[in-house]
Amino acid sequence: AAVGDDVITLEALAWAATGYQHLYEPRVQERLAAELADLPAGHGAQVAARAQLHLLRGAALSARKRTDEARAELERAFATATDPAVRQEAAVQLARDAAAAGDASGALRWADAGLDVADDPLWVADQLLLDPAVRALATGTAWARLWRHGRIVPSDIRTLPER
């Protein structure tokens, strides 16, 4: 089991380096989507590594506009990760994807989930407020928590919710 744990951990590290540096490239997106499909649940050290791989695959699928598959992978990453950074990143991507689909309640739900688990709530808020689709939906008092944590100032200050 220890050798299997090491292999999965090394695979996660390799894909993390490649995926995050080159996720904008279609060939990397397709390789991530194909090669990381059907990951078994794992155990021990594999759980954290697999959560990272689910996050990467979800981001790649999202970039490829395969939204249902992306959502499933990102939700799996959020549910299984033990690292708050992985959980907050999965929640941010889920909120972005929901906002892009015009799902305001889903975007808000995932924005709140990201803030709830965040080890860096400023990062979560800024990543979401930098996204035009999220920013367009982030109006009204329900979004006040996100605005309180963010450092992004919109060009039209009147769009800020009451604090």
Short mmCIF file of N, CA and C in Angstrom, two decimals:
data_model
loop_
_atom_site.label_atom_id
_atom_site.label_comp_id
_atom_site.label_asym_id
_atom_site.label_seq_id
_atom_site.Cartn_x
_atom_site.Cartn_y
_atom_site.Cartn_z
N ALA A 1 0.83 -1.20 0.00
CA ALA A 1 0.00 0.00 0.00
C ALA A 1 0.87 1.26 0.00
N ALA A 2 2.00 1.22 0.70
CA ALA A 2 2.86 2.40 0.77
C ALA A 2 3.40 2.77 -0.59
N VAL A 3 3.76 1.75 -1.39
CA VAL A 3 4.27 2.03 -2.74
C VAL A 3 3.17 2.65 -3.59
N GLY A 4 1.96 2.12 -3.50
CA GLY A 4 0.83 2.70 -4.22
C GLY A 4 0.58 4.14 -3.81
N ASP A 5 0.69 4.40 -2.50
CA ASP A 5 0.53 5.77 -2.01
C ASP A 5 1.56 6.69 -2.63
N ASP A 6 2.81 6.21 -2.70
CA ASP A 6 3.89 7.02 -3.28
C ASP A 6 3.64 7.31 -4.75
N VAL A 7 3.17 6.31 -5.50
CA VAL A 7 2.93 6.49 -6.93
C VAL A 7 1.82 7.51 -7.15
N ILE A 8 0.73 7.39 -6.41
CA ILE A 8 -0.38 8.33 -6.55
C ILE A 8 0.06 9.73 -6.14
N THR A 9 0.84 9.84 -5.08
CA THR A 9 1.33 11.15 -4.64
C THR A 9 2.25 11.76 -5.69
N LEU A 10 3.14 10.97 -6.27
CA LEU A 10 4.03 11.48 -7.32
C LEU A 10 3.23 11.89 -8.55
N GLU A 11 2.21 11.09 -8.92
CA GLU A 11 1.38 11.45 -10.05
C GLU A 11 0.66 12.78 -9.80
N ALA A 12 0.17 12.95 -8.58
CA ALA A 12 -0.51 14.21 -8.23
C ALA A 12 0.45 15.38 -8.32
N LEU A 13 1.66 15.21 -7.81
CA LEU A 13 2.65 16.29 -7.87
C LEU A 13 3.03 16.62 -9.30
N ALA A 14 3.22 15.60 -10.13
CA ALA A 14 3.59 15.83 -11.53
C ALA A 14 2.48 16.55 -12.27
N TRP A 15 1.25 16.09 -12.09
CA TRP A 15 0.14 16.74 -12.77
C TRP A 15 -0.10 18.14 -12.23
N ALA A 16 0.12 18.33 -10.93
CA ALA A 16 -0.07 19.67 -10.36
C ALA A 16 0.88 20.66 -11.01
N ALA A 17 2.13 20.26 -11.15
CA ALA A 17 3.11 21.16 -11.78
C ALA A 17 2.75 21.43 -13.23
N THR A 18 2.45 20.38 -13.98
CA THR A 18 2.10 20.54 -15.40
C THR A 18 0.76 21.23 -15.56
N GLY A 19 -0.23 20.75 -14.81
CA GLY A 19 -1.58 21.27 -14.96
C GLY A 19 -1.70 22.75 -14.66
N TYR A 20 -1.12 23.17 -13.57
CA TYR A 20 -1.26 24.58 -13.20
C TYR A 20 -0.44 25.50 -14.10
N GLN A 21 0.66 25.00 -14.62
CA GLN A 21 1.47 25.84 -15.50
C GLN A 21 0.93 25.91 -16.92
N HIS A 22 0.20 24.86 -17.34
CA HIS A 22 -0.20 24.76 -18.74
C HIS A 22 -1.68 24.43 -18.93
N LEU A 23 -2.50 24.73 -17.95
CA LEU A 23 -3.92 24.36 -18.03
C LEU A 23 -4.63 25.08 -19.17
N TYR A 24 -4.10 26.19 -19.62
CA TYR A 24 -4.71 26.93 -20.72
C TYR A 24 -4.51 26.22 -22.07
N GLU A 25 -3.61 25.24 -22.14
CA GLU A 25 -3.33 24.55 -23.39
C GLU A 25 -4.32 23.41 -23.61
N PRO A 26 -5.00 23.39 -24.75
CA PRO A 26 -5.99 22.33 -25.02
C PRO A 26 -5.44 20.91 -24.90
N ARG A 27 -4.20 20.70 -25.30
CA ARG A 27 -3.65 19.33 -25.23
C ARG A 27 -3.48 18.89 -23.78
N VAL A 28 -3.12 19.80 -22.90
CA VAL A 28 -3.00 19.46 -21.48
C VAL A 28 -4.38 19.23 -20.88
N GLN A 29 -5.34 20.05 -21.26
CA GLN A 29 -6.71 19.86 -20.78
C GLN A 29 -7.23 18.48 -21.16
N GLU A 30 -7.02 18.09 -22.41
CA GLU A 30 -7.51 16.78 -22.86
C GLU A 30 -6.79 15.63 -22.17
N ARG A 31 -5.48 15.77 -21.98
CA ARG A 31 -4.72 14.71 -21.30
C ARG A 31 -5.17 14.57 -19.86
N LEU A 32 -5.37 15.70 -19.17
CA LEU A 32 -5.86 15.64 -17.79
C LEU A 32 -7.23 14.97 -17.75
N ALA A 33 -8.11 15.37 -18.66
CA ALA A 33 -9.47 14.82 -18.69
C ALA A 33 -9.45 13.32 -18.96
N ALA A 34 -8.61 12.88 -19.86
CA ALA A 34 -8.57 11.46 -20.24
C ALA A 34 -7.81 10.61 -19.23
N GLU A 35 -6.62 11.04 -18.85
CA GLU A 35 -5.77 10.19 -18.03
C GLU A 35 -6.21 10.11 -16.57
N LEU A 36 -6.95 11.08 -16.11
CA LEU A 36 -7.36 11.06 -14.71
C LEU A 36 -8.80 10.60 -14.53
N ALA A 37 -9.39 10.10 -15.60
CA ALA A 37 -10.77 9.59 -15.51
C ALA A 37 -10.80 8.32 -14.66
N ASP A 38 -11.90 8.13 -13.96
CA ASP A 38 -12.15 6.90 -13.21
C ASP A 38 -11.08 6.59 -12.16
N LEU A 39 -10.70 7.60 -11.40
CA LEU A 39 -9.79 7.34 -10.30
C LEU A 39 -10.52 6.59 -9.20
N PRO A 40 -9.96 5.47 -8.72
CA PRO A 40 -10.60 4.80 -7.59
C PRO A 40 -10.50 5.67 -6.34
N ALA A 41 -11.30 5.37 -5.35
CA ALA A 41 -11.40 6.20 -4.15
C ALA A 41 -10.08 6.34 -3.41
N GLY A 42 -9.32 5.27 -3.30
CA GLY A 42 -8.04 5.33 -2.61
C GLY A 42 -8.19 5.25 -1.11
N HIS A 43 -7.07 5.30 -0.44
CA HIS A 43 -7.04 5.23 1.02
C HIS A 43 -5.76 5.90 1.51
N GLY A 44 -5.73 6.21 2.78
CA GLY A 44 -4.53 6.78 3.39
C GLY A 44 -4.05 8.03 2.67
N ALA A 45 -2.77 8.04 2.34
CA ALA A 45 -2.15 9.19 1.69
C ALA A 45 -2.72 9.43 0.29
N GLN A 46 -3.32 8.39 -0.30
CA GLN A 46 -3.88 8.53 -1.63
C GLN A 46 -5.06 9.49 -1.67
N VAL A 47 -5.80 9.59 -0.57
CA VAL A 47 -7.01 10.42 -0.56
C VAL A 47 -6.67 11.87 -0.87
N ALA A 48 -5.66 12.41 -0.21
CA ALA A 48 -5.28 13.81 -0.43
C ALA A 48 -4.76 14.00 -1.86
N ALA A 49 -3.95 13.06 -2.33
CA ALA A 49 -3.40 13.16 -3.68
C ALA A 49 -4.52 13.05 -4.72
N ARG A 50 -5.45 12.16 -4.50
CA ARG A 50 -6.56 12.00 -5.45
C ARG A 50 -7.46 13.23 -5.46
N ALA A 51 -7.66 13.85 -4.31
CA ALA A 51 -8.46 15.08 -4.28
C ALA A 51 -7.80 16.15 -5.15
N GLN A 52 -6.48 16.25 -5.09
CA GLN A 52 -5.75 17.19 -5.93
C GLN A 52 -5.94 16.85 -7.41
N LEU A 53 -5.92 15.57 -7.74
CA LEU A 53 -6.12 15.14 -9.12
C LEU A 53 -7.55 15.42 -9.59
N HIS A 54 -8.52 15.21 -8.71
CA HIS A 54 -9.91 15.55 -9.06
C HIS A 54 -10.04 17.05 -9.33
N LEU A 55 -9.37 17.85 -8.53
CA LEU A 55 -9.40 19.30 -8.73
C LEU A 55 -8.82 19.67 -10.09
N LEU A 56 -7.67 19.11 -10.42
CA LEU A 56 -7.04 19.39 -11.71
C LEU A 56 -7.91 18.93 -12.88
N ARG A 57 -8.46 17.74 -12.76
CA ARG A 57 -9.31 17.24 -13.83
C ARG A 57 -10.56 18.10 -13.97
N GLY A 58 -11.12 18.50 -12.85
CA GLY A 58 -12.30 19.37 -12.89
C GLY A 58 -12.00 20.70 -13.56
N ALA A 59 -10.85 21.27 -13.26
CA ALA A 59 -10.47 22.54 -13.89
C ALA A 59 -10.26 22.36 -15.39
N ALA A 60 -9.65 21.23 -15.76
CA ALA A 60 -9.44 20.97 -17.19
C ALA A 60 -10.77 20.78 -17.91
N LEU A 61 -11.67 20.01 -17.31
CA LEU A 61 -12.99 19.80 -17.92
C LEU A 61 -13.77 21.10 -18.01
N SER A 62 -13.65 21.93 -17.01
CA SER A 62 -14.31 23.23 -17.02
C SER A 62 -13.78 24.08 -18.18
N ALA A 63 -12.47 24.08 -18.35
CA ALA A 63 -11.88 24.84 -19.45
C ALA A 63 -12.34 24.31 -20.81
N ARG A 64 -12.64 23.01 -20.89
CA ARG A 64 -13.11 22.39 -22.12
C ARG A 64 -14.64 22.52 -22.27
N LYS A 65 -15.27 23.22 -21.35
CA LYS A 65 -16.73 23.44 -21.38
C LYS A 65 -17.52 22.14 -21.22
N ARG A 66 -16.96 21.19 -20.52
CA ARG A 66 -17.65 19.94 -20.21
C ARG A 66 -18.17 20.09 -18.77
N THR A 67 -19.18 20.93 -18.63
CA THR A 67 -19.59 21.44 -17.32
C THR A 67 -20.11 20.38 -16.36
N ASP A 68 -20.90 19.44 -16.82
CA ASP A 68 -21.43 18.42 -15.90
C ASP A 68 -20.31 17.55 -15.34
N GLU A 69 -19.40 17.13 -16.21
CA GLU A 69 -18.26 16.33 -15.76
C GLU A 69 -17.36 17.15 -14.83
N ALA A 70 -17.16 18.41 -15.19
CA ALA A 70 -16.32 19.29 -14.36
C ALA A 70 -16.92 19.44 -12.97
N ARG A 71 -18.22 19.69 -12.92
CA ARG A 71 -18.88 19.86 -11.62
C ARG A 71 -18.73 18.60 -10.76
N ALA A 72 -18.90 17.43 -11.36
CA ALA A 72 -18.76 16.18 -10.61
C ALA A 72 -17.35 16.03 -10.04
N GLU A 73 -16.34 16.32 -10.85
CA GLU A 73 -14.95 16.21 -10.38
C GLU A 73 -14.65 17.23 -9.29
N LEU A 74 -15.10 18.45 -9.50
CA LEU A 74 -14.83 19.50 -8.51
C LEU A 74 -15.56 19.24 -7.20
N GLU A 75 -16.79 18.76 -7.30
CA GLU A 75 -17.52 18.40 -6.07
C GLU A 75 -16.84 17.25 -5.36
N ARG A 76 -16.31 16.29 -6.11
CA ARG A 76 -15.57 15.18 -5.52
C ARG A 76 -14.30 15.70 -4.83
N ALA A 77 -13.61 16.63 -5.47
CA ALA A 77 -12.41 17.21 -4.85
C ALA A 77 -12.78 17.93 -3.56
N PHE A 78 -13.86 18.72 -3.61
CA PHE A 78 -14.28 19.46 -2.42
C PHE A 78 -14.65 18.51 -1.29
N ALA A 79 -15.36 17.44 -1.62
CA ALA A 79 -15.85 16.51 -0.60
C ALA A 79 -14.75 15.64 0.00
N THR A 80 -13.72 15.32 -0.77
CA THR A 80 -12.71 14.37 -0.30
C THR A 80 -11.42 15.02 0.18
N ALA A 81 -11.18 16.26 -0.18
CA ALA A 81 -9.91 16.90 0.18
C ALA A 81 -9.82 17.13 1.69
N THR A 82 -8.63 16.96 2.20
CA THR A 82 -8.36 17.30 3.59
C THR A 82 -7.61 18.63 3.68
N ASP A 83 -7.03 19.04 2.58
CA ASP A 83 -6.27 20.29 2.52
C ASP A 83 -7.24 21.45 2.24
N PRO A 84 -7.31 22.45 3.13
CA PRO A 84 -8.22 23.58 2.89
C PRO A 84 -7.94 24.31 1.58
N ALA A 85 -6.70 24.34 1.13
CA ALA A 85 -6.38 25.02 -0.14
C ALA A 85 -7.05 24.33 -1.32
N VAL A 86 -7.09 23.01 -1.31
CA VAL A 86 -7.74 22.27 -2.38
C VAL A 86 -9.25 22.50 -2.31
N ARG A 87 -9.80 22.47 -1.10
CA ARG A 87 -11.24 22.67 -0.94
C ARG A 87 -11.65 24.07 -1.39
N GLN A 88 -10.87 25.08 -0.99
CA GLN A 88 -11.25 26.45 -1.37
C GLN A 88 -11.11 26.65 -2.87
N GLU A 89 -10.11 26.03 -3.48
CA GLU A 89 -9.94 26.18 -4.93
C GLU A 89 -11.07 25.48 -5.69
N ALA A 90 -11.49 24.32 -5.21
CA ALA A 90 -12.62 23.62 -5.84
C ALA A 90 -13.88 24.46 -5.72
N ALA A 91 -14.12 25.04 -4.55
CA ALA A 91 -15.31 25.88 -4.36
C ALA A 91 -15.29 27.10 -5.26
N VAL A 92 -14.13 27.72 -5.42
CA VAL A 92 -14.00 28.89 -6.29
C VAL A 92 -14.34 28.51 -7.73
N GLN A 93 -13.80 27.38 -8.20
CA GLN A 93 -14.09 26.97 -9.58
C GLN A 93 -15.56 26.63 -9.75
N LEU A 94 -16.15 25.98 -8.75
CA LEU A 94 -17.58 25.66 -8.82
C LEU A 94 -18.42 26.94 -8.84
N ALA A 95 -18.04 27.94 -8.05
CA ALA A 95 -18.77 29.21 -8.05
C ALA A 95 -18.63 29.91 -9.40
N ARG A 96 -17.43 29.90 -9.95
CA ARG A 96 -17.22 30.51 -11.27
C ARG A 96 -18.07 29.83 -12.34
N ASP A 97 -18.06 28.50 -12.31
CA ASP A 97 -18.83 27.75 -13.31
C ASP A 97 -20.32 28.01 -13.16
N ALA A 98 -20.81 28.07 -11.92
CA ALA A 98 -22.23 28.37 -11.70
C ALA A 98 -22.57 29.77 -12.19
N ALA A 99 -21.69 30.72 -11.92
CA ALA A 99 -21.93 32.10 -12.37
C ALA A 99 -21.94 32.17 -13.90
N ALA A 100 -21.02 31.46 -14.53
CA ALA A 100 -20.96 31.46 -15.99
C ALA A 100 -22.24 30.89 -16.60
N ALA A 101 -22.88 29.97 -15.86
CA ALA A 101 -24.14 29.38 -16.33
C ALA A 101 -25.35 30.22 -15.93
N GLY A 102 -25.11 31.34 -15.23
CA GLY A 102 -26.20 32.21 -14.79
C GLY A 102 -26.92 31.71 -13.55
N ASP A 103 -26.33 30.77 -12.85
CA ASP A 103 -26.92 30.19 -11.64
C ASP A 103 -26.47 30.99 -10.42
N ALA A 104 -27.20 32.04 -10.10
CA ALA A 104 -26.80 32.93 -9.00
C ALA A 104 -26.82 32.20 -7.66
N SER A 105 -27.83 31.37 -7.41
CA SER A 105 -27.89 30.69 -6.12
C SER A 105 -26.76 29.67 -5.99
N GLY A 106 -26.42 28.97 -7.08
CA GLY A 106 -25.30 28.04 -7.04
C GLY A 106 -23.98 28.77 -6.84
N ALA A 107 -23.81 29.87 -7.51
CA ALA A 107 -22.58 30.65 -7.36
C ALA A 107 -22.43 31.15 -5.93
N LEU A 108 -23.51 31.64 -5.36
CA LEU A 108 -23.47 32.13 -3.97
C LEU A 108 -23.20 30.98 -3.01
N ARG A 109 -23.85 29.84 -3.24
CA ARG A 109 -23.66 28.68 -2.36
C ARG A 109 -22.19 28.26 -2.35
N TRP A 110 -21.56 28.20 -3.54
CA TRP A 110 -20.17 27.78 -3.60
C TRP A 110 -19.22 28.87 -3.12
N ALA A 111 -19.58 30.14 -3.33
CA ALA A 111 -18.76 31.22 -2.78
C ALA A 111 -18.74 31.14 -1.26
N ASP A 112 -19.91 30.93 -0.67
CA ASP A 112 -19.98 30.79 0.80
C ASP A 112 -19.22 29.56 1.27
N ALA A 113 -19.34 28.45 0.53
CA ALA A 113 -18.61 27.23 0.91
C ALA A 113 -17.10 27.47 0.85
N GLY A 114 -16.66 28.19 -0.17
CA GLY A 114 -15.24 28.51 -0.27
C GLY A 114 -14.75 29.35 0.90
N LEU A 115 -15.55 30.33 1.28
CA LEU A 115 -15.19 31.16 2.43
C LEU A 115 -15.23 30.35 3.74
N ASP A 116 -16.18 29.43 3.83
CA ASP A 116 -16.30 28.60 5.04
C ASP A 116 -15.07 27.73 5.27
N VAL A 117 -14.49 27.19 4.21
CA VAL A 117 -13.38 26.25 4.36
C VAL A 117 -12.02 26.91 4.14
N ALA A 118 -12.01 28.16 3.77
CA ALA A 118 -10.78 28.83 3.32
C ALA A 118 -9.74 28.95 4.41
N ASP A 119 -8.50 28.67 4.02
CA ASP A 119 -7.39 29.06 4.87
C ASP A 119 -6.94 30.47 4.48
N ASP A 120 -7.45 30.96 3.36
CA ASP A 120 -7.15 32.32 2.91
C ASP A 120 -8.41 32.93 2.29
N PRO A 121 -9.33 33.44 3.12
CA PRO A 121 -10.58 33.99 2.58
C PRO A 121 -10.37 35.18 1.65
N LEU A 122 -9.29 35.93 1.81
CA LEU A 122 -9.02 37.04 0.89
C LEU A 122 -8.76 36.51 -0.51
N TRP A 123 -8.03 35.39 -0.61
CA TRP A 123 -7.77 34.80 -1.92
C TRP A 123 -9.07 34.35 -2.56
N VAL A 124 -9.92 33.68 -1.79
CA VAL A 124 -11.20 33.21 -2.31
C VAL A 124 -12.01 34.38 -2.84
N ALA A 125 -12.17 35.41 -2.02
CA ALA A 125 -12.98 36.56 -2.43
C ALA A 125 -12.39 37.25 -3.66
N ASP A 126 -11.10 37.45 -3.66
CA ASP A 126 -10.49 38.13 -4.80
C ASP A 126 -10.61 37.31 -6.08
N GLN A 127 -10.39 36.01 -6.00
CA GLN A 127 -10.52 35.17 -7.19
C GLN A 127 -11.94 35.25 -7.75
N LEU A 128 -12.91 35.25 -6.88
CA LEU A 128 -14.30 35.31 -7.34
C LEU A 128 -14.66 36.69 -7.86
N LEU A 129 -14.23 37.73 -7.19
CA LEU A 129 -14.58 39.09 -7.62
C LEU A 129 -13.82 39.52 -8.87
N LEU A 130 -12.74 38.85 -9.18
CA LEU A 130 -12.04 39.13 -10.44
C LEU A 130 -12.76 38.50 -11.64
N ASP A 131 -13.63 37.54 -11.38
CA ASP A 131 -14.36 36.87 -12.45
C ASP A 131 -15.56 37.73 -12.85
N PRO A 132 -15.64 38.15 -14.11
CA PRO A 132 -16.74 39.04 -14.52
C PRO A 132 -18.13 38.44 -14.31
N ALA A 133 -18.28 37.13 -14.51
CA ALA A 133 -19.60 36.51 -14.33
C ALA A 133 -20.01 36.52 -12.87
N VAL A 134 -19.07 36.25 -11.97
CA VAL A 134 -19.39 36.29 -10.54
C VAL A 134 -19.68 37.72 -10.12
N ARG A 135 -18.82 38.64 -10.53
CA ARG A 135 -19.00 40.04 -10.15
C ARG A 135 -20.35 40.57 -10.62
N ALA A 136 -20.81 40.14 -11.79
CA ALA A 136 -22.10 40.60 -12.31
C ALA A 136 -23.26 40.10 -11.44
N LEU A 137 -23.09 38.92 -10.83
CA LEU A 137 -24.15 38.37 -9.99
C LEU A 137 -24.04 38.82 -8.54
N ALA A 138 -22.86 39.28 -8.13
CA ALA A 138 -22.57 39.56 -6.72
C ALA A 138 -23.14 40.90 -6.27
N THR A 139 -24.45 41.00 -6.32
CA THR A 139 -25.12 42.22 -5.88
C THR A 139 -26.12 41.85 -4.80
N GLY A 140 -26.48 42.81 -3.99
CA GLY A 140 -27.44 42.57 -2.93
C GLY A 140 -26.76 42.11 -1.65
N THR A 141 -27.53 42.09 -0.61
CA THR A 141 -26.98 41.81 0.71
C THR A 141 -26.51 40.37 0.88
N ALA A 142 -27.04 39.43 0.10
CA ALA A 142 -26.60 38.04 0.21
C ALA A 142 -25.11 37.89 -0.11
N TRP A 143 -24.59 38.79 -0.92
CA TRP A 143 -23.19 38.72 -1.33
C TRP A 143 -22.27 39.58 -0.46
N ALA A 144 -22.80 40.23 0.56
CA ALA A 144 -22.01 41.15 1.38
C ALA A 144 -20.78 40.48 1.99
N ARG A 145 -20.92 39.24 2.40
CA ARG A 145 -19.79 38.53 3.01
C ARG A 145 -18.62 38.44 2.03
N LEU A 146 -18.90 38.15 0.79
CA LEU A 146 -17.84 38.06 -0.21
C LEU A 146 -17.16 39.41 -0.38
N TRP A 147 -17.94 40.47 -0.49
CA TRP A 147 -17.38 41.81 -0.66
C TRP A 147 -16.56 42.23 0.56
N ARG A 148 -16.98 41.83 1.75
CA ARG A 148 -16.23 42.19 2.96
C ARG A 148 -14.83 41.58 2.94
N HIS A 149 -14.72 40.38 2.40
CA HIS A 149 -13.42 39.71 2.38
C HIS A 149 -12.54 40.15 1.21
N GLY A 150 -13.14 40.65 0.15
CA GLY A 150 -12.38 40.96 -1.06
C GLY A 150 -11.67 42.30 -1.00
N ARG A 151 -10.63 42.40 -1.79
CA ARG A 151 -9.89 43.66 -1.91
C ARG A 151 -10.14 44.31 -3.25
N ILE A 152 -10.97 43.69 -4.08
CA ILE A 152 -11.26 44.21 -5.41
C ILE A 152 -12.30 45.32 -5.28
N VAL A 153 -12.04 46.43 -5.90
CA VAL A 153 -12.99 47.54 -5.89
C VAL A 153 -13.54 47.69 -7.30
N PRO A 154 -14.85 47.53 -7.45
CA PRO A 154 -15.42 47.66 -8.80
C PRO A 154 -15.31 49.10 -9.28
N SER A 155 -15.35 49.28 -10.59
CA SER A 155 -15.22 50.61 -11.14
C SER A 155 -16.42 51.48 -10.76
N ASP A 156 -17.55 50.86 -10.55
CA ASP A 156 -18.74 51.60 -10.12
C ASP A 156 -19.03 51.24 -8.69
N ILE A 157 -18.59 52.09 -7.76
CA ILE A 157 -18.71 51.82 -6.33
C ILE A 157 -20.16 51.65 -5.89
N ARG A 158 -21.10 52.14 -6.67
CA ARG A 158 -22.51 52.00 -6.31
C ARG A 158 -22.98 50.56 -6.38
N THR A 159 -22.22 49.67 -7.00
CA THR A 159 -22.63 48.27 -7.07
C THR A 159 -22.32 47.52 -5.79
N LEU A 160 -21.57 48.14 -4.86
CA LEU A 160 -21.27 47.48 -3.60
C LEU A 160 -22.53 47.34 -2.76
N PRO A 161 -22.73 46.17 -2.16
CA PRO A 161 -23.88 46.01 -1.28
C PRO A 161 -23.69 46.79 0.01
N GLU A 162 -24.77 47.11 0.68
CA GLU A 162 -24.69 47.79 1.98
C GLU A 162 -23.91 46.92 2.95
N ARG A 163 -23.11 47.54 3.78
CA ARG A 163 -22.32 46.77 4.76
C ARG A 163 -22.81 47.02 6.14
#
